[in-house]
Short mmCIF file of C-alpha atoms and ligand atoms in Angstrom, two decimals:
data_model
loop_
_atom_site.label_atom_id
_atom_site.label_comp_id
_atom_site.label_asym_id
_atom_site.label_seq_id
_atom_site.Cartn_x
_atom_site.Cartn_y
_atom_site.Cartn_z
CA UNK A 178 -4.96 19.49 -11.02
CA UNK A 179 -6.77 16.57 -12.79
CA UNK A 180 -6.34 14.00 -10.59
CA UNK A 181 -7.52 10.23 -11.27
CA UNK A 182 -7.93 7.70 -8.04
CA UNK A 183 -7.31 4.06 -10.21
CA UNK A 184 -9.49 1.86 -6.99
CA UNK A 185 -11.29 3.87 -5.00
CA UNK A 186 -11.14 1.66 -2.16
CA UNK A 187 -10.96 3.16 1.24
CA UNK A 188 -7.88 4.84 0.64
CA UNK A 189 -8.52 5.88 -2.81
CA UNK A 190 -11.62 7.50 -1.39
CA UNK A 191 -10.05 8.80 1.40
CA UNK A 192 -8.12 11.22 -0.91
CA UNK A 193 -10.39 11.51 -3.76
CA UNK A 194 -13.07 13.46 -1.05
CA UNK A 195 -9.48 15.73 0.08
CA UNK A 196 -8.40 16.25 -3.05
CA UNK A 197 -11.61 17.55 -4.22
CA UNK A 198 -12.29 19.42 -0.83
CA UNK A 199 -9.51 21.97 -1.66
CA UNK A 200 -10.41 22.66 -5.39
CA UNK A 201 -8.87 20.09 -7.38
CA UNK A 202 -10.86 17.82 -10.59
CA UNK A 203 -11.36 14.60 -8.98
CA UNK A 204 -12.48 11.52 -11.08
CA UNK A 205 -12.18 7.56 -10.28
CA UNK A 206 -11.80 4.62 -12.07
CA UNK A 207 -13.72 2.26 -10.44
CA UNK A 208 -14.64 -1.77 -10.84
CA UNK A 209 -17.97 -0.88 -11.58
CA UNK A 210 -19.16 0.76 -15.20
CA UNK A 211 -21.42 3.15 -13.66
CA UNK A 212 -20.75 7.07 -15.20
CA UNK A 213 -20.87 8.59 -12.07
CA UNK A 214 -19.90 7.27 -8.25
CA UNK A 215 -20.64 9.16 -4.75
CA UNK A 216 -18.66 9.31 -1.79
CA UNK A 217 -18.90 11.00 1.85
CA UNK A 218 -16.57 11.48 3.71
CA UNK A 219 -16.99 11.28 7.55
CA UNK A 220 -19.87 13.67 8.04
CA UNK A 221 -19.48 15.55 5.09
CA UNK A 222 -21.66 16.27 2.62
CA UNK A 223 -21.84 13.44 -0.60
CA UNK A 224 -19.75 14.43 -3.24
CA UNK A 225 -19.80 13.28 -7.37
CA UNK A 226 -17.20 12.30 -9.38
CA UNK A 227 -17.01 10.67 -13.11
CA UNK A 228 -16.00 6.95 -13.24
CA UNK A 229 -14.51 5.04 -16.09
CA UNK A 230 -14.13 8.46 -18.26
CA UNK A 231 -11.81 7.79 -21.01
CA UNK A 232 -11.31 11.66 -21.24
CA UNK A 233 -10.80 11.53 -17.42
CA UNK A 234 -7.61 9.44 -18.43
CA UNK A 235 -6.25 11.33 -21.24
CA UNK A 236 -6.46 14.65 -19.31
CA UNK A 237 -5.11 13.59 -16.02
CA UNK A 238 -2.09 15.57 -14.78
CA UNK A 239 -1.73 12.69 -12.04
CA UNK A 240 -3.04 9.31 -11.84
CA UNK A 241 -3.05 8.03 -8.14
CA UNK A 242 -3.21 3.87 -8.17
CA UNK A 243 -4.70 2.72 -5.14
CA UNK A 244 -5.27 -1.05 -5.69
CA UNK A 245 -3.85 -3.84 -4.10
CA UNK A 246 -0.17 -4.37 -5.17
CA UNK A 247 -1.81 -7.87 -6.94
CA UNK A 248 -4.13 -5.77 -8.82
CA UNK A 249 -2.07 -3.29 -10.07
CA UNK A 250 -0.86 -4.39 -13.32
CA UNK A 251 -4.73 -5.59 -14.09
CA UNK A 252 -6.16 -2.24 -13.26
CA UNK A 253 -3.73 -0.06 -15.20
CA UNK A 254 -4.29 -2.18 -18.47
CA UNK A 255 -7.70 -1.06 -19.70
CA UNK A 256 -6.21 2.71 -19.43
CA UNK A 257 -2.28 2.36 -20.69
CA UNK A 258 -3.44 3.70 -24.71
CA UNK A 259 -5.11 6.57 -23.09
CA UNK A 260 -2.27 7.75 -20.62
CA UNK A 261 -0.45 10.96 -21.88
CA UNK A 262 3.34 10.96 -21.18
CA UNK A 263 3.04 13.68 -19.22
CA UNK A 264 0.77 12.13 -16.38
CA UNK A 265 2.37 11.41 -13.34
CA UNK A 266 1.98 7.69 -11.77
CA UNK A 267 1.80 7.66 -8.34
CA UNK A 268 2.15 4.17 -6.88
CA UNK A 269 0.37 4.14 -2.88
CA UNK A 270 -0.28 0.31 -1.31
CA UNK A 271 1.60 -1.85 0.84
CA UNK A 272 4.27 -4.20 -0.05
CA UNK A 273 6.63 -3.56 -2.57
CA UNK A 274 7.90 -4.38 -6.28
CA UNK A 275 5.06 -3.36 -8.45
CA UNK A 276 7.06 0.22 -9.85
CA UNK A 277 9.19 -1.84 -11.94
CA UNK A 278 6.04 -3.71 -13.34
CA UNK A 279 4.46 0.07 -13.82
CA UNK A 280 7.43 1.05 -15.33
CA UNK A 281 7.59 -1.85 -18.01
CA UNK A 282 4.60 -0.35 -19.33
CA UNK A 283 4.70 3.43 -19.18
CA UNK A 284 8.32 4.35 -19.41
CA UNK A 285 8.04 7.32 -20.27
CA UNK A 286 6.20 8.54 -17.51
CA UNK A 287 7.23 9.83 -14.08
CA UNK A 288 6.33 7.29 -11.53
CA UNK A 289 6.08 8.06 -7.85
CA UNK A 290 5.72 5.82 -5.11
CA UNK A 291 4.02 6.73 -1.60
CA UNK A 292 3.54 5.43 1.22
CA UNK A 293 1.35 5.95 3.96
CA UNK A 294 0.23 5.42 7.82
CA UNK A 295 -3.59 7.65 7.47
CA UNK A 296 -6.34 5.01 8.42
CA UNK A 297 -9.01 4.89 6.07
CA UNK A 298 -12.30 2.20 6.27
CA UNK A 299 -15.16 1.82 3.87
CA UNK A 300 -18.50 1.07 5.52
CA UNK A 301 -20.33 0.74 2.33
CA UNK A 302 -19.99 1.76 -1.54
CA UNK A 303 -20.45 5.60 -0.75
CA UNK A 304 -19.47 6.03 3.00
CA UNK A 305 -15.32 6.54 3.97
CA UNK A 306 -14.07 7.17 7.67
CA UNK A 307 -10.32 8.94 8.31
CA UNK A 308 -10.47 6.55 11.11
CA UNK A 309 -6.83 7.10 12.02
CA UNK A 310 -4.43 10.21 11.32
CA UNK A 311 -1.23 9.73 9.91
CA UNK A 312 1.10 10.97 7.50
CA UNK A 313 2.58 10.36 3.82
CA UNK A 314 5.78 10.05 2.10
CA UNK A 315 6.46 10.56 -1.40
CA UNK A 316 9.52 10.19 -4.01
CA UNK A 317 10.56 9.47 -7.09
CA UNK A 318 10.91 5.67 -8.90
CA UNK A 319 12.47 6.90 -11.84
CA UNK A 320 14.40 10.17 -13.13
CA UNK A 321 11.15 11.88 -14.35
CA UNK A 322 9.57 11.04 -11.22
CA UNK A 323 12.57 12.43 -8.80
CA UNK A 324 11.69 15.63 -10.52
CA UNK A 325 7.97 15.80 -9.01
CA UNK A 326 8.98 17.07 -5.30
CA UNK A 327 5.81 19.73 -5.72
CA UNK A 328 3.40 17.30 -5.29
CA UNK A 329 4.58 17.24 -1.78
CA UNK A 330 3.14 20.34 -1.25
CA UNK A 331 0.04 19.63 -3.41
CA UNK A 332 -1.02 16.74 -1.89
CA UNK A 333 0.27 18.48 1.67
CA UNK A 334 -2.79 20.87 1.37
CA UNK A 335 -5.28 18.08 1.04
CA UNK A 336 -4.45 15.84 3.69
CA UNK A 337 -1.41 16.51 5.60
CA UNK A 338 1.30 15.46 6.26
CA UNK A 339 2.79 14.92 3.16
CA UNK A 340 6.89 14.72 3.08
CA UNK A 341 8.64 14.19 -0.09
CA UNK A 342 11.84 11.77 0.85
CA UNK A 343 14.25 11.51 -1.59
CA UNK A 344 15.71 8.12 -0.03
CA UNK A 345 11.64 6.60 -0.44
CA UNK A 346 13.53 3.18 -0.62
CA UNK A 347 14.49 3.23 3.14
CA UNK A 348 10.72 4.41 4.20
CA UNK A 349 9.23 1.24 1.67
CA UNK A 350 11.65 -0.87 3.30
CA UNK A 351 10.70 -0.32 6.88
CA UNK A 352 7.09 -0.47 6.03
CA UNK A 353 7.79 -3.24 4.48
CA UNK A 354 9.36 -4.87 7.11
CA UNK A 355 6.39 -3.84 9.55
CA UNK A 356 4.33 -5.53 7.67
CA UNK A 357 6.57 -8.26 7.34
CA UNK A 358 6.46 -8.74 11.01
CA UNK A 359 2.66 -8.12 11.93
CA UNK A 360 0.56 -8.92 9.18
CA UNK A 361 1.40 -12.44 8.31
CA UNK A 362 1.18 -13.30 12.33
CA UNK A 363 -2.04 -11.71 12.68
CA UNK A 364 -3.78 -13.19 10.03
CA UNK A 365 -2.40 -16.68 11.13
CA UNK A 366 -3.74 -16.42 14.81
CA UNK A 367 -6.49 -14.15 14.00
CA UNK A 368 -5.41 -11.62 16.17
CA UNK A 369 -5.23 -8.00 16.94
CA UNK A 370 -2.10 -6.26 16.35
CA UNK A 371 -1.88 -5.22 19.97
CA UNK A 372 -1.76 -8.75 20.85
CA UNK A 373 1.37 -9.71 19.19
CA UNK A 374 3.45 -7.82 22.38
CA UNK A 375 2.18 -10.86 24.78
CA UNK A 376 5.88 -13.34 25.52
CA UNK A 377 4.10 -15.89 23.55
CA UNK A 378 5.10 -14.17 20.16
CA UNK A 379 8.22 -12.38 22.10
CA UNK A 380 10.82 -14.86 20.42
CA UNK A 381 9.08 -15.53 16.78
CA UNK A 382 8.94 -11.58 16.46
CA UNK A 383 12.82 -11.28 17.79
CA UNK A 384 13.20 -13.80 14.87
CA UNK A 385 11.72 -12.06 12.39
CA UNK A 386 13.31 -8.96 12.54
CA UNK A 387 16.93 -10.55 12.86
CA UNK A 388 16.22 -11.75 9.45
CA UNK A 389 14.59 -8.71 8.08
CA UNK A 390 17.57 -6.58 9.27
CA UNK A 391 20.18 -8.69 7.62
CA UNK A 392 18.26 -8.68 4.22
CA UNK A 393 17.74 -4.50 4.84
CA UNK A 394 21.44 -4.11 5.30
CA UNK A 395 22.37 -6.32 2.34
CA UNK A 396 19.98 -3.91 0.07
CA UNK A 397 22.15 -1.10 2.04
CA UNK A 398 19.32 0.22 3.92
CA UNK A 399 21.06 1.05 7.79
CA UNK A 400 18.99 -0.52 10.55
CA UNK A 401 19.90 -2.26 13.72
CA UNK A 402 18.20 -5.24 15.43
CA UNK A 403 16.92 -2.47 18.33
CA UNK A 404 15.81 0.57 16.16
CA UNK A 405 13.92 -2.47 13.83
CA UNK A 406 12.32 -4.07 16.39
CA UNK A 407 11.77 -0.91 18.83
CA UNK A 408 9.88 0.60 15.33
CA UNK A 409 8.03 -2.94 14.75
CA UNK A 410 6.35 -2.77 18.50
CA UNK A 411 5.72 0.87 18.24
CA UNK A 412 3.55 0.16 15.62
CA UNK A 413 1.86 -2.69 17.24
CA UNK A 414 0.95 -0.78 20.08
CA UNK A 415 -0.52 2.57 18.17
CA UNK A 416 -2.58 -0.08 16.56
CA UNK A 417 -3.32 -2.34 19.42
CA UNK A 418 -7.41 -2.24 19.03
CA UNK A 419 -6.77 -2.74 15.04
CA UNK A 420 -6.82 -5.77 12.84
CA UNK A 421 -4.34 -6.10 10.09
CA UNK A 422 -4.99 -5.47 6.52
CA UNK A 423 -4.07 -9.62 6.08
CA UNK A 424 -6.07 -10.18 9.02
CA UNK A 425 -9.08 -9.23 7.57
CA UNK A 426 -8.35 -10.44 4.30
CA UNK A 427 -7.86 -13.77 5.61
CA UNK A 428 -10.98 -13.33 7.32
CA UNK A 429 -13.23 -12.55 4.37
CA UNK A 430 -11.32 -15.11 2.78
CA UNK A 431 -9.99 -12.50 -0.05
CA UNK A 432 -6.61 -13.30 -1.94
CA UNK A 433 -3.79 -11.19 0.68
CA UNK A 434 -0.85 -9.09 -0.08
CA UNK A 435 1.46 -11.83 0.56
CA UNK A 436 3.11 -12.05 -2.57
CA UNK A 437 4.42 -8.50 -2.51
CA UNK A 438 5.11 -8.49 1.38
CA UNK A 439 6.95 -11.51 2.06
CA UNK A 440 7.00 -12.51 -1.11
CA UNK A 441 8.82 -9.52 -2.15
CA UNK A 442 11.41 -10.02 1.07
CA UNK A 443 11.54 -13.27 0.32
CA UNK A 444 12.94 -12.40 -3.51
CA UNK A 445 15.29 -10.04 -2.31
CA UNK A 446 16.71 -13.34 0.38
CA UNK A 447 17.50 -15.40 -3.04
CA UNK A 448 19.26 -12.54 -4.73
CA UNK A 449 21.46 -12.23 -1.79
CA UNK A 450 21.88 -15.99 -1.30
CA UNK A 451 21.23 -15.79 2.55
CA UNK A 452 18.31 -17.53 4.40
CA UNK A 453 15.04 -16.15 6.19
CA UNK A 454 13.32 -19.64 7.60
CA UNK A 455 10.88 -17.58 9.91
CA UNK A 456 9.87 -15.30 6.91
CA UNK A 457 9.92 -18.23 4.71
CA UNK A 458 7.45 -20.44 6.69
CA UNK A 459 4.91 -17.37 7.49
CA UNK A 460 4.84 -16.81 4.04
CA UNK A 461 4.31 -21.05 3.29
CA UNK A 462 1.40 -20.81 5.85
CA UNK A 463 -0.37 -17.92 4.47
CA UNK A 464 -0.42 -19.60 1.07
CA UNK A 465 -1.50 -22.85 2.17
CA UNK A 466 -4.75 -20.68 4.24
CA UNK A 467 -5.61 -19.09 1.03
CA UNK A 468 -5.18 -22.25 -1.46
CA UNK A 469 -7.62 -24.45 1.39
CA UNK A 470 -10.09 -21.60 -0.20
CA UNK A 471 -10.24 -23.59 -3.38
CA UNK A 472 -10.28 -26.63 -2.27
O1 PAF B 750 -1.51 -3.55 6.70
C1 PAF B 750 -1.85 -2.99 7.75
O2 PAF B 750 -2.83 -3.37 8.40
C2 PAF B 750 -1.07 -1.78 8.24
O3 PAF B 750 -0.08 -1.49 7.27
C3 PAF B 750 -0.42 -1.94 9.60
C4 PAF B 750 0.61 -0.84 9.79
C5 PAF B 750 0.20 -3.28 9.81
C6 PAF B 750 -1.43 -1.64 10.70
O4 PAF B 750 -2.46 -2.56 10.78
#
């Protein structure tokens, strides 16, 4: 296939080198204008591909958009006149609410959204570690996209494993709701995941989830307090040595996915006309740490 990675960040890069291991045309679309961009993967050997190709655009069978969820309605711009109707649009980032924005724009397309748990970190502009293995879901947005179940098996064979789910609403929505409950806390206390199962966050986690479980049964996904919370703390513990993706953009002082994490949850509250305090300040505090940037 004639795939195009839109942000080859480190999980754009992660499967731009798989793709392109097992055979398939691999260009990016990167921030920079240089023609051509390098990658390695792990330990091996560097690999080319073509960046900022117009034809790369207007031949791509699949267009994989791998930006922040803040940055994807920016980054798709400069390519929308050159996108075929027939390209897929595969949506892969945390948070949620950026498919309708995609689909605003290119409605005739199918659009996919993925999600996924593989661990991916950039060292530098060429260098990407797999640093943790995990596994993707895939399905469709809209009626062209519910139609693209092969790519399960496509993308299977370049970095496994790939599942296509045909409810991908229910896996968004508990991702979402990890992230609701880890990565505003970490990037608040500066903290490893790991750390948020010590009692001191034992109560404001409990919280949390009580409110992201009624807002996921008003949107008719089926979760209970235990299976919600059980799922929240197995995550922090398979990632107990890691630091958030807020963490560390809090850190480096870059803008966070707030907006699209609790800020999505946080949309979905006001539709329903309940309340979610504990989401509601997390989300208040993580704004105020990135406007004191400014100041
Ligand atoms: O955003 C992140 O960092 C990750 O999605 C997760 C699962 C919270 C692990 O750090």
């Amino acid at each position: 296939m004639n795939i195009l990675i839109l942000g080859p960040g480190a999980v754009g890069s992660l499967w731009a080198t798989k793709f392109k291991l097992v055979g398939h045309h691999v260009s990016l679309w990167g921030r920079t204008s240089k023609s051509e961009l390098s990658l390695q993967l792990d330990d091996a050997p560097l690999t080319t591909y073509s960046n900022q190709s117009i034809t790369s655009v207007q031949e791509a069978d699949l267009i994989l958009i791998t930006v922040k969820a803040w940055q994807v309605e920016s980054a798709i711009e400069p390519l929308l006149p050159y996108i075929s109707e027939d390209t897929i649009v595969m949506l892969m980032h945390n948070g949620m609410g950026t498919a309708p924005l995609i689909e605003a724009k290119l409605a005739n397309n199918p659009i996919v959204i993925a999600t996924t748990t593989h661990g991916a970190y950039k060292p530098s502009k060429q260098q990407v570690l797999h640093t943790g293995h995990g596994y993707t879901q895939l399905g469709g947005f809209n009626a062209k996209g519910a139609q693209c179940d092969f790519l399960a098996e496509v993308m299977n064979h370049a970095l496994p494993e790939v599942h296509w789910n045909p409810n991908i609403n229910g896996a968004l929505w508990t991702k979402l709701a990890i992230n609701c409950a880890i990565n505003p806390l970490t990037a608040i206390h500066q903290c490893k995941n790991g750390e948020l199962a010590a009692n001191e966050f034992a109560i404001e986690l409990a919280n949390i989830t009580h409110e992201l479980v009624e807002v996921m049964n008003k949107e008719e996904i089926k979760v209970d307090f235990d299976a919600l919370h059980a799922t929240i703390m197995q995550v922090v513990n398979a990632t107990a040595a890691n630091y958030s993706s807020m963490r560390q953009d809090v850190f480096h002082r870059r803008r966070t996915e707030i907006d699209f994490i609790t800020g999505y949850l946080l949309q979905t509250t006001e539709k329903h006309q309940i309340s979610t305090p504990e989401n509601t300040k997390l989300y208040q505090r993580i704004k105020q740490i990135e406007q004191s940037w400014t100041e």
